[in-house]
CSV table of N, CA and C in Angstrom, one decimal:
chain,number,residue,atom,x,y,z
A,380,PHE,N,-13.7,-15.4,24.8
A,380,PHE,CA,-13.8,-14.6,23.8
A,380,PHE,C,-15.2,-14.7,22.9
A,381,LEU,N,-16.0,-15.6,23.2
A,381,LEU,CA,-17.1,-16.1,22.4
A,381,LEU,C,-18.1,-14.9,22.4
A,382,ASN,N,-18.4,-14.2,23.5
A,382,ASN,CA,-19.3,-13.1,23.5
A,382,ASN,C,-18.6,-11.8,23.3
A,383,THR,N,-17.6,-11.5,23.2
A,383,THR,CA,-16.9,-10.0,22.9
A,383,THR,C,-17.1,-10.0,21.3
A,384,SER,N,-17.2,-8.4,21.2
A,384,SER,CA,-17.2,-8.0,19.8
A,384,SER,C,-15.8,-8.1,19.4
A,385,TYR,N,-15.6,-8.0,17.9
A,385,TYR,CA,-14.6,-8.0,17.1
A,385,TYR,C,-13.4,-6.8,17.6
A,386,ASN,N,-14.3,-5.5,17.7
A,386,ASN,CA,-13.2,-4.4,18.3
A,386,ASN,C,-12.7,-4.5,19.7
A,387,THR,N,-13.5,-5.2,20.5
A,387,THR,CA,-12.9,-5.5,21.7
A,387,THR,C,-11.9,-6.3,21.7
A,388,LYS,N,-12.2,-7.4,20.6
A,388,LYS,CA,-11.1,-8.5,20.6
A,388,LYS,C,-9.7,-7.9,20.3
A,389,LEU,N,-9.7,-6.8,19.4
A,389,LEU,CA,-8.9,-6.0,18.9
A,389,LEU,C,-8.1,-5.1,19.6
A,390,LYS,N,-8.6,-4.5,20.9
A,390,LYS,CA,-8.4,-3.6,21.8
A,390,LYS,C,-7.5,-4.6,22.9
A,391,ILE,N,-8.2,-5.8,23.2
A,391,ILE,CA,-7.5,-6.5,24.1
A,391,ILE,C,-6.0,-7.1,23.7
A,392,MET,N,-6.3,-7.6,22.5
A,392,MET,CA,-5.0,-8.1,21.9
A,392,MET,C,-3.8,-7.0,21.6
A,393,ASN,N,-4.2,-5.8,21.3
A,393,ASN,CA,-3.1,-4.7,21.3
A,393,ASN,C,-2.7,-4.3,22.6
A,394,LYS,N,-3.6,-4.3,23.6
A,394,LYS,CA,-3.1,-4.1,25.1
A,394,LYS,C,-2.3,-5.1,25.4
A,395,LEU,N,-2.6,-6.4,25.1
A,395,LEU,CA,-1.7,-7.6,25.9
A,395,LEU,C,-0.3,-7.6,25.1
A,396,SER,N,-0.5,-7.2,23.8
A,396,SER,CA,1.1,-7.3,23.1
A,396,SER,C,1.9,-6.4,23.8
A,397,LEU,N,1.5,-5.2,24.1
A,397,LEU,CA,2.4,-4.2,24.8
A,397,LEU,C,2.8,-4.7,26.3
A,398,TYR,N,2.2,-5.3,27.0
A,398,TYR,CA,2.4,-5.5,28.4
A,398,TYR,C,2.9,-6.9,28.7
A,399,MET,N,2.7,-7.8,27.7
A,399,MET,CA,3.0,-9.4,28.2
A,399,MET,C,4.8,-9.3,27.8
A,400,ASP,N,5.1,-9.8,29.0
A,400,ASP,CA,6.9,-10.1,28.8
A,400,ASP,C,7.4,-11.7,28.6
A,401,ASN,N,6.4,-12.7,29.0
A,401,ASN,CA,7.1,-13.9,28.9
A,401,ASN,C,6.7,-14.5,27.4
A,402,GLU,N,7.7,-14.8,26.7
A,402,GLU,CA,7.8,-15.1,25.4
A,402,GLU,C,7.1,-16.5,25.0
A,403,THR,N,7.3,-17.3,26.1
A,403,THR,CA,6.6,-18.6,25.8
A,403,THR,C,5.0,-18.8,25.9
A,404,ARG,N,4.7,-18.0,26.9
A,404,ARG,CA,3.1,-17.8,26.9
A,404,ARG,C,2.7,-16.8,25.9
A,405,GLY,N,3.3,-15.9,25.4
A,405,GLY,CA,3.0,-15.2,24.1
A,405,GLY,C,3.0,-16.1,23.1
A,406,GLU,N,3.7,-16.8,23.0
A,406,GLU,CA,3.9,-17.8,21.6
A,406,GLU,C,2.5,-18.6,21.6
A,407,GLU,N,2.2,-19.2,22.9
A,407,GLU,CA,1.2,-20.2,23.1
A,407,GLU,C,-0.3,-19.3,23.0
A,408,TYR,N,-0.3,-17.9,23.3
A,408,TYR,CA,-1.3,-17.4,22.8
A,408,TYR,C,-1.5,-17.1,21.5
A,409,PHE,N,-0.4,-16.7,21.0
A,409,PHE,CA,-0.4,-16.4,19.5
A,409,PHE,C,-0.9,-17.6,18.6
A,410,LYS,N,-0.4,-18.8,18.8
A,410,LYS,CA,-0.9,-19.8,18.2
A,410,LYS,C,-2.3,-20.3,18.5
A,411,ALA,N,-2.7,-19.9,19.6
A,411,ALA,CA,-4.3,-20.4,19.9
A,411,ALA,C,-5.0,-19.4,19.1
A,412,VAL,N,-4.6,-17.9,19.3
A,412,VAL,CA,-5.5,-17.3,18.7
A,412,VAL,C,-5.4,-17.3,17.0
A,413,GLU,N,-4.5,-17.6,16.5
A,413,GLU,CA,-4.2,-18.0,15.2
A,413,GLU,C,-5.0,-19.1,14.7
A,414,LYS,N,-5.0,-20.1,15.6
A,414,LYS,CA,-6.1,-21.3,15.2
A,414,LYS,C,-7.5,-21.0,15.4
A,415,GLN,N,-7.8,-20.1,16.3
A,415,GLN,CA,-9.3,-19.9,16.5
A,415,GLN,C,-9.7,-18.7,15.7
A,416,TYR,N,-8.9,-17.6,15.4
A,416,TYR,CA,-9.5,-16.7,14.8
A,416,TYR,C,-8.8,-16.0,13.7
A,417,GLY,N,-7.5,-16.5,13.3
A,417,GLY,CA,-6.9,-16.4,11.9
A,417,GLY,C,-5.6,-15.5,12.5
A,418,LEU,N,-4.7,-15.4,11.3
A,418,LEU,CA,-3.7,-14.7,11.3
A,418,LEU,C,-3.8,-13.2,11.6
A,419,TYR,N,-4.7,-12.3,11.1
A,419,TYR,CA,-4.9,-10.9,11.5
A,419,TYR,C,-4.9,-10.8,12.9
A,420,LEU,N,-5.5,-11.3,13.6
A,420,LEU,CA,-5.8,-11.0,15.2
A,420,LEU,C,-4.6,-11.6,15.8
A,421,ALA,N,-4.1,-12.9,15.3
A,421,ALA,CA,-2.8,-13.3,16.0
A,421,ALA,C,-1.6,-12.4,15.6
A,422,SER,N,-1.7,-11.6,14.7
A,422,SER,CA,-0.4,-10.5,14.3
A,422,SER,C,-0.3,-9.7,15.3
A,423,LYS,N,-1.6,-9.3,16.1
A,423,LYS,CA,-1.4,-8.2,17.1
A,423,LYS,C,-0.6,-8.8,18.3
A,424,LEU,N,-0.3,-10.2,18.3
A,424,LEU,CA,0.3,-10.5,19.3
A,424,LEU,C,1.9,-11.1,19.1
A,425,LEU,N,2.1,-10.6,17.9
A,425,LEU,CA,3.5,-10.9,17.4
A,425,LEU,C,4.6,-10.3,18.2
A,426,PRO,N,4.4,-9.1,18.9
A,426,PRO,CA,5.5,-8.5,19.5
A,426,PRO,C,5.8,-9.4,21.0
A,427,THR,N,4.9,-10.2,21.2
A,427,THR,CA,5.2,-11.0,22.5
A,427,THR,C,6.2,-12.4,22.4
A,428,CYS,N,6.1,-12.5,20.9
A,428,CYS,CA,6.9,-13.7,20.5
A,428,CYS,C,8.4,-13.6,20.5
A,429,SER,N,8.9,-14.9,20.2
A,429,SER,CA,10.4,-15.1,20.1
A,429,SER,C,11.0,-14.4,18.9
A,430,LEU,N,11.9,-14.2,18.5
A,430,LEU,CA,12.8,-13.7,17.4
A,430,LEU,C,12.5,-14.8,16.2
A,431,GLU,N,12.8,-15.8,16.5
A,431,GLU,CA,12.5,-17.0,15.8
A,431,GLU,C,11.2,-17.0,14.9
A,432,THR,N,10.3,-16.8,15.9
A,432,THR,CA,8.8,-16.7,15.4
A,432,THR,C,8.4,-15.5,14.7
A,433,ILE,N,8.8,-14.6,15.0
A,433,ILE,CA,8.8,-13.4,14.4
A,433,ILE,C,9.2,-13.5,13.0
A,434,LEU,N,10.4,-13.9,12.6
A,434,LEU,CA,11.4,-13.9,11.3
A,434,LEU,C,10.4,-14.9,10.8
A,435,ALA,N,9.9,-15.9,11.1
A,435,ALA,CA,9.5,-17.1,10.5
A,435,ALA,C,8.0,-16.7,9.9
A,436,TYR,N,7.4,-15.8,10.6
A,436,TYR,CA,6.0,-15.4,10.3
A,436,TYR,C,6.2,-14.2,9.3
A,437,LEU,N,7.2,-13.1,9.4
A,437,LEU,CA,7.5,-12.3,8.5
A,437,LEU,C,7.7,-12.9,7.0
A,438,SER,N,8.7,-14.1,7.3
A,438,SER,CA,8.9,-14.6,5.8
A,438,SER,C,8.0,-15.2,5.0
A,439,LYS,N,7.3,-16.1,6.0
A,439,LYS,CA,6.1,-16.7,5.5
A,439,LYS,C,4.9,-16.1,5.0
A,440,HIS,N,4.2,-15.1,5.7
A,440,HIS,CA,3.0,-14.8,5.8
A,440,HIS,C,3.3,-13.2,5.3
A,441,ARG,N,2.3,-12.4,4.7
A,441,ARG,CA,2.1,-11.2,4.1
A,441,ARG,C,1.5,-10.6,5.2
A,442,ILE,N,2.3,-10.0,6.3
A,442,ILE,CA,1.4,-9.4,7.3
A,442,ILE,C,2.0,-8.1,7.5
A,443,GLU,N,1.0,-7.3,7.8
A,443,GLU,CA,1.3,-5.8,7.8
A,443,GLU,C,1.9,-5.4,9.1
A,444,ILE,N,2.9,-5.0,9.2
A,444,ILE,CA,3.7,-4.5,10.4
A,444,ILE,C,3.4,-2.9,10.7
A,445,THR,N,2.8,-2.8,11.8
A,445,THR,CA,2.6,-1.3,12.1
A,445,THR,C,3.9,-0.5,12.4
A,446,PRO,N,4.2,0.7,12.2
A,446,PRO,CA,5.4,1.3,12.8
A,446,PRO,C,5.8,1.0,14.2
A,447,CYS,N,4.5,1.2,15.0
A,447,CYS,CA,4.6,0.9,16.5
A,447,CYS,C,5.4,-0.4,16.8
A,448,TYR,N,4.9,-1.5,15.9
A,448,TYR,CA,5.2,-2.9,16.1
A,448,TYR,C,6.8,-3.1,15.9
A,449,LEU,N,7.3,-2.2,14.6
A,449,LEU,CA,8.4,-2.3,13.9
A,449,LEU,C,9.2,-1.9,15.1
A,450,LEU,N,9.0,-0.8,15.6
A,450,LEU,CA,9.9,0.0,17.0
A,450,LEU,C,10.0,-1.0,18.0
A,451,ILE,N,8.9,-1.6,18.3
A,451,ILE,CA,9.1,-2.7,19.3
A,451,ILE,C,9.9,-3.7,19.1
A,452,PHE,N,9.9,-4.3,17.7
A,452,PHE,CA,10.9,-5.3,17.3
A,452,PHE,C,12.2,-4.9,17.5
A,453,ILE,N,12.6,-3.6,16.9
A,453,ILE,CA,13.8,-3.1,17.1
A,453,ILE,C,14.3,-2.8,18.4
A,454,LYS,N,13.5,-2.3,19.4
A,454,LYS,CA,13.9,-2.0,20.6
A,454,LYS,C,14.2,-3.5,21.4
A,455,LYS,N,13.4,-4.5,21.3
A,455,LYS,CA,13.5,-5.7,21.8
A,455,LYS,C,14.6,-6.6,21.2
A,456,TYR,N,14.9,-6.6,20.0
A,456,TYR,CA,15.9,-7.4,19.5
A,456,TYR,C,17.0,-6.4,18.6
A,457,PRO,N,17.6,-5.5,19.0
A,457,PRO,CA,18.7,-4.5,18.4
A,457,PRO,C,19.3,-5.2,17.5
A,458,GLU,N,20.0,-6.5,18.0
A,458,GLU,CA,21.0,-7.3,17.1
A,458,GLU,C,20.6,-7.8,15.9
A,459,SER,N,19.1,-8.1,15.7
A,459,SER,CA,18.5,-8.6,14.4
A,459,SER,C,17.5,-7.5,13.7
A,460,ALA,N,17.8,-6.4,14.2
A,460,ALA,CA,16.9,-5.1,13.8
A,460,ALA,C,17.0,-4.9,12.1
A,461,GLU,N,18.4,-5.1,11.7
A,461,GLU,CA,18.4,-5.1,10.2
A,461,GLU,C,17.6,-6.3,9.3
A,462,GLU,N,17.8,-7.5,9.9
A,462,GLU,CA,17.0,-8.3,9.4
A,462,GLU,C,15.7,-8.3,9.2
A,463,ILE,N,15.2,-7.7,10.7
A,463,ILE,CA,13.6,-7.5,10.6
A,463,ILE,C,13.2,-6.4,9.7
A,464,ILE,N,13.8,-5.5,9.6
A,464,ILE,CA,13.6,-4.2,8.7
A,464,ILE,C,13.7,-4.8,7.5
A,465,ASP,N,14.5,-5.7,6.9
A,465,ASP,CA,14.7,-6.2,5.4
A,465,ASP,C,13.5,-7.3,5.3
A,466,LYS,N,12.9,-7.9,6.2
A,466,LYS,CA,11.8,-8.6,6.0
A,466,LYS,C,10.6,-7.8,5.6
A,467,VAL,N,10.5,-6.6,6.4
A,467,VAL,CA,9.3,-5.8,6.3
A,467,VAL,C,9.5,-4.9,4.9
A,468,TYR,N,10.5,-4.5,4.5
A,468,TYR,CA,10.9,-3.7,3.2
A,468,TYR,C,10.4,-4.8,2.1
A,469,LYS,N,10.9,-6.2,2.3
A,469,LYS,CA,10.5,-7.1,1.2
A,469,LYS,C,8.9,-7.1,0.9
A,470,GLN,N,7.9,-6.9,1.9
A,470,GLN,CA,6.4,-7.0,2.0
A,470,GLN,C,5.8,-5.7,1.6
A,471,SER,N,6.6,-4.6,1.7
A,471,SER,CA,6.2,-3.1,1.3
A,471,SER,C,6.9,-2.7,0.1
A,472,SER,N,5.9,-1.7,-0.8
A,472,SER,CA,6.5,-0.9,-1.7
A,472,SER,C,7.4,0.1,-1.4
A,473,LYS,N,8.3,0.6,-2.3
A,473,LYS,CA,9.4,1.5,-1.9
A,473,LYS,C,8.7,2.7,-1.5
A,474,VAL,N,7.8,3.1,-2.1
A,474,VAL,CA,7.2,4.4,-1.6
A,474,VAL,C,6.5,4.5,-0.2
A,475,THR,N,5.9,3.3,0.0
A,475,THR,CA,5.0,3.3,1.4
A,475,THR,C,6.0,2.9,2.4
A,476,PHE,N,7.2,2.2,2.1
A,476,PHE,CA,8.0,2.1,3.2
A,476,PHE,C,8.6,3.3,3.7
A,477,SER,N,8.9,4.2,2.9
A,477,SER,CA,9.5,5.6,3.3
A,477,SER,C,8.7,6.2,4.3
A,478,LYS,N,7.2,6.4,3.5
A,478,LYS,CA,6.4,7.4,4.3
A,478,LYS,C,5.8,6.7,5.6
A,479,LYS,N,5.5,5.5,5.7
A,479,LYS,CA,5.1,4.7,6.5
A,479,LYS,C,6.0,4.6,7.9
A,480,TYR,N,7.3,4.2,7.6
A,480,TYR,CA,8.1,4.3,8.6
A,480,TYR,C,9.0,5.2,9.1
A,481,THR,N,8.6,6.6,8.8
A,481,THR,CA,9.3,7.8,9.1
A,481,THR,C,9.6,7.8,10.5
A,482,PHE,N,8.8,7.4,11.5
A,482,PHE,CA,8.7,7.6,12.7
A,482,PHE,C,9.9,6.6,13.2
A,483,VAL,N,10.1,5.4,12.6
A,483,VAL,CA,10.9,4.5,13.1
A,483,VAL,C,12.5,5.0,12.4
A,484,PHE,N,12.3,5.6,11.3
A,484,PHE,CA,13.7,6.2,10.8
A,484,PHE,C,14.4,7.2,11.8
A,485,LYS,N,13.5,8.1,12.3
A,485,LYS,CA,13.9,9.2,13.1
A,485,LYS,C,14.2,8.8,14.3
A,486,TYR,N,13.5,7.7,14.9
A,486,TYR,CA,14.2,7.1,16.1
A,486,TYR,C,15.7,6.3,16.2
A,487,LEU,N,15.7,5.8,14.8
A,487,LEU,CA,17.2,5.2,14.6
A,487,LEU,C,18.1,6.2,14.5
A,488,ILE,N,17.8,7.6,13.7
A,488,ILE,CA,18.6,8.5,13.7
A,488,ILE,C,19.1,8.9,15.0
A,489,GLN,N,18.3,9.2,16.0
A,489,GLN,CA,18.5,9.5,17.5
A,489,GLN,C,19.1,8.8,18.3
A,490,ASN,N,18.9,7.5,18.0
A,490,ASN,CA,19.6,6.2,19.1
A,490,ASN,C,20.3,5.4,18.4
A,491,ASP,N,20.2,4.9,17.0
A,491,ASP,CA,21.2,4.0,16.5
A,491,ASP,C,21.5,4.6,15.2
A,492,SER,N,22.5,5.5,15.1
A,492,SER,CA,22.7,6.5,13.8
A,492,SER,C,23.4,5.4,12.7
A,493,SER,N,24.2,4.3,13.4
A,493,SER,CA,25.0,3.5,12.2
A,493,SER,C,23.9,2.5,11.7
A,494,LEU,N,23.2,2.1,12.6
A,494,LEU,CA,22.2,1.3,11.8
A,494,LEU,C,21.3,2.1,10.7
A,495,PHE,N,20.8,3.2,11.1
A,495,PHE,CA,20.4,4.1,10.0
A,495,PHE,C,21.1,4.4,8.9
A,496,LEU,N,22.5,4.2,8.8
A,496,LEU,CA,23.0,4.5,7.8
A,496,LEU,C,23.2,3.1,6.9
A,497,LYS,N,23.2,2.1,7.5
A,497,LYS,CA,23.0,1.1,6.8
A,497,LYS,C,21.7,0.7,5.9
A,498,ILE,N,20.8,1.2,6.6
A,498,ILE,CA,19.4,1.2,6.1
A,498,ILE,C,19.2,2.2,4.9
A,499,MET,N,20.1,3.2,5.0
A,499,MET,CA,20.0,4.4,4.1
A,499,MET,C,20.7,3.7,2.9
A,500,ASP,N,21.9,3.1,2.9
A,500,ASP,CA,22.7,2.8,2.0
A,500,ASP,C,21.9,1.5,1.2
A,501,LYS,N,21.2,1.0,1.9
A,501,LYS,CA,20.5,-0.3,1.4
A,501,LYS,C,19.3,-0.1,0.8
A,502,TYR,N,18.4,0.7,1.4
A,502,TYR,CA,16.9,0.9,0.8
A,502,TYR,C,16.7,2.2,0.6
A,503,GLU,N,17.5,3.3,0.6
A,503,GLU,CA,17.3,4.8,0.3
A,503,GLU,C,15.8,5.3,0.8
A,504,PRO,N,15.7,5.5,1.9
A,504,PRO,CA,14.4,6.1,2.5
A,504,PRO,C,14.1,7.5,2.1
A,505,LYS,N,13.1,8.1,1.5
A,505,LYS,CA,12.8,9.2,1.3
A,505,LYS,C,12.4,10.1,2.3
A,506,LEU,N,13.2,10.8,3.3
A,506,LEU,CA,12.6,11.8,4.4
A,506,LEU,C,13.4,12.8,4.5
A,507,CYS,N,13.1,13.7,5.4
A,507,CYS,CA,13.8,15.1,5.4
A,507,CYS,C,13.3,15.1,7.0
A,508,LEU,N,14.6,15.5,7.7
A,508,LEU,CA,14.7,15.5,9.0
A,508,LEU,C,14.5,17.0,9.5
A,509,GLY,N,13.8,17.0,10.7
A,509,GLY,CA,13.5,18.3,11.3
A,509,GLY,C,15.0,19.2,11.9
A,510,ALA,N,14.8,20.2,12.6
A,510,ALA,CA,16.4,21.0,12.7
A,510,ALA,C,16.8,20.1,13.9
A,511,ARG,N,16.3,19.6,14.9
A,511,ARG,CA,16.7,19.1,16.2
A,511,ARG,C,17.5,17.9,15.7
A,512,ALA,N,16.6,16.9,15.0
A,512,ALA,CA,17.0,15.7,14.5
A,512,ALA,C,18.4,15.8,13.6
A,513,THR,N,18.2,16.9,12.8
A,513,THR,CA,19.4,17.2,11.8
A,513,THR,C,20.8,17.6,12.7
A,514,SER,N,20.5,18.4,13.6
A,514,SER,CA,21.6,18.7,14.4
A,514,SER,C,22.3,17.5,15.4
A,515,ALA,N,21.3,16.8,15.8
A,515,ALA,CA,21.7,15.4,16.6
A,515,ALA,C,22.6,14.5,15.5
A,516,PHE,N,22.1,14.2,14.1
A,516,PHE,CA,22.6,13.5,13.3
A,516,PHE,C,24.0,13.9,13.0
A,517,VAL,N,24.2,15.4,12.8
A,517,VAL,CA,25.3,15.9,12.4
A,517,VAL,C,26.4,15.5,13.2
A,518,ARG,N,26.0,15.8,14.6
A,518,ARG,CA,26.9,15.6,15.8
A,518,ARG,C,27.4,14.0,15.7
A,519,LYS,N,26.5,13.3,15.6
A,519,LYS,CA,27.0,11.7,15.7
A,519,LYS,C,27.8,11.2,14.2
A,520,GLN,N,27.3,11.7,13.2
A,520,GLN,CA,28.0,11.3,12.0
A,520,GLN,C,28.8,12.4,11.1
A,521,ARG,N,29.4,13.0,11.7
A,521,ARG,CA,30.0,14.2,11.3
A,521,ARG,C,31.0,13.7,10.1
A,522,LYS,N,31.7,12.8,10.4
A,522,LYS,CA,32.6,12.4,9.4
A,522,LYS,C,32.3,11.4,8.2
A,523,SER,N,31.1,10.8,8.5
A,523,SER,CA,30.7,10.1,7.1
A,523,SER,C,29.8,11.2,6.4
A,524,ILE,N,29.1,12.3,6.9
A,524,ILE,CA,28.7,13.5,6.2
A,524,ILE,C,29.5,14.1,5.5
A,525,LEU,N,30.8,14.5,6.0
A,525,LEU,CA,31.8,15.2,5.3
A,525,LEU,C,32.4,14.4,4.1
A,526,ALA,N,32.4,13.0,4.4
A,526,ALA,CA,32.9,12.2,3.3
A,526,ALA,C,32.1,12.2,2.0
A,527,ASN,N,30.5,11.9,2.4
A,527,ASN,CA,29.8,12.1,1.1
A,527,ASN,C,28.6,13.0,1.4
A,528,PRO,N,29.0,14.3,1.2
A,528,PRO,CA,27.7,15.1,1.4
A,528,PRO,C,26.8,15.0,0.2
A,529,LYS,N,26.7,14.8,-0.9
A,529,LYS,CA,25.6,14.7,-1.6
A,529,LYS,C,24.6,13.7,-1.2
A,530,LYS,N,25.0,12.7,-0.6
A,530,LYS,CA,24.3,11.5,-0.1
A,530,LYS,C,23.4,11.9,0.8
A,531,PHE,N,23.9,12.9,1.6
A,531,PHE,CA,23.1,13.2,2.9
A,531,PHE,C,22.3,14.5,2.8
A,532,PHE,N,22.7,15.4,1.6
A,532,PHE,CA,22.0,16.7,1.5
A,532,PHE,C,20.5,16.5,1.5
A,533,PRO,N,19.9,15.7,0.8
A,533,PRO,CA,18.3,15.8,0.7
A,533,PRO,C,17.9,15.1,2.1
A,534,LEU,N,18.7,14.7,3.1
A,534,LEU,CA,18.4,14.3,4.1
A,534,LEU,C,17.9,15.1,5.4
A,535,LEU,N,19.1,16.3,5.2
A,535,LEU,CA,19.1,17.2,6.4
A,535,LEU,C,18.2,18.3,6.2
A,536,LYS,N,18.0,19.0,7.2
A,536,LYS,CA,17.2,20.4,7.0
A,536,LYS,C,18.2,21.4,6.6
A,537,LYS,N,17.6,22.3,5.6
A,537,LYS,CA,18.3,23.3,5.3
A,537,LYS,C,18.0,24.7,5.9
A,538,ARG,N,19.1,25.2,6.5
A,538,ARG,CA,18.8,26.4,7.3
A,538,ARG,C,18.8,27.5,6.5
A,539,SER,N,18.0,28.7,6.6
A,539,SER,CA,18.1,30.0,5.8
A,539,SER,C,18.4,31.0,7.0
A,540,TYR,N,19.6,31.4,6.8
A,540,TYR,CA,20.1,32.5,7.8
A,540,TYR,C,19.8,34.0,7.1
């Protein structure tokens, strides 16, 4: 990497993190890049690391996690998704958390609505769903919506007939 520009290094790190499957090699690269170039460039390789490394670095360092990386973490480690989201929430303010990770919340509504309900109870993200996401969410979580409609009213799309 000696004769490459900073922008090229960033592009390589971003692409490498998306396509590398080997966690041990990913952690080796992560530690080497952190030692040579610093935490910001190394954080681009964080999706290649193991869950323990990800949680350790999220709790130790103030790393800005992009929505794409958070979604990769959730897909890769669905059993620890709530813990990862908790660590990301502690690093961001309440306003930016809702706006920045709207894409992730909409993914969770469509694919893991029980996790979204836990997140909604815990962090109260401010977002409004579209028509298709609303209908899918209502189909999946009809009982909880009917049990507490005031809680879900700001989230769902209002239809005008």
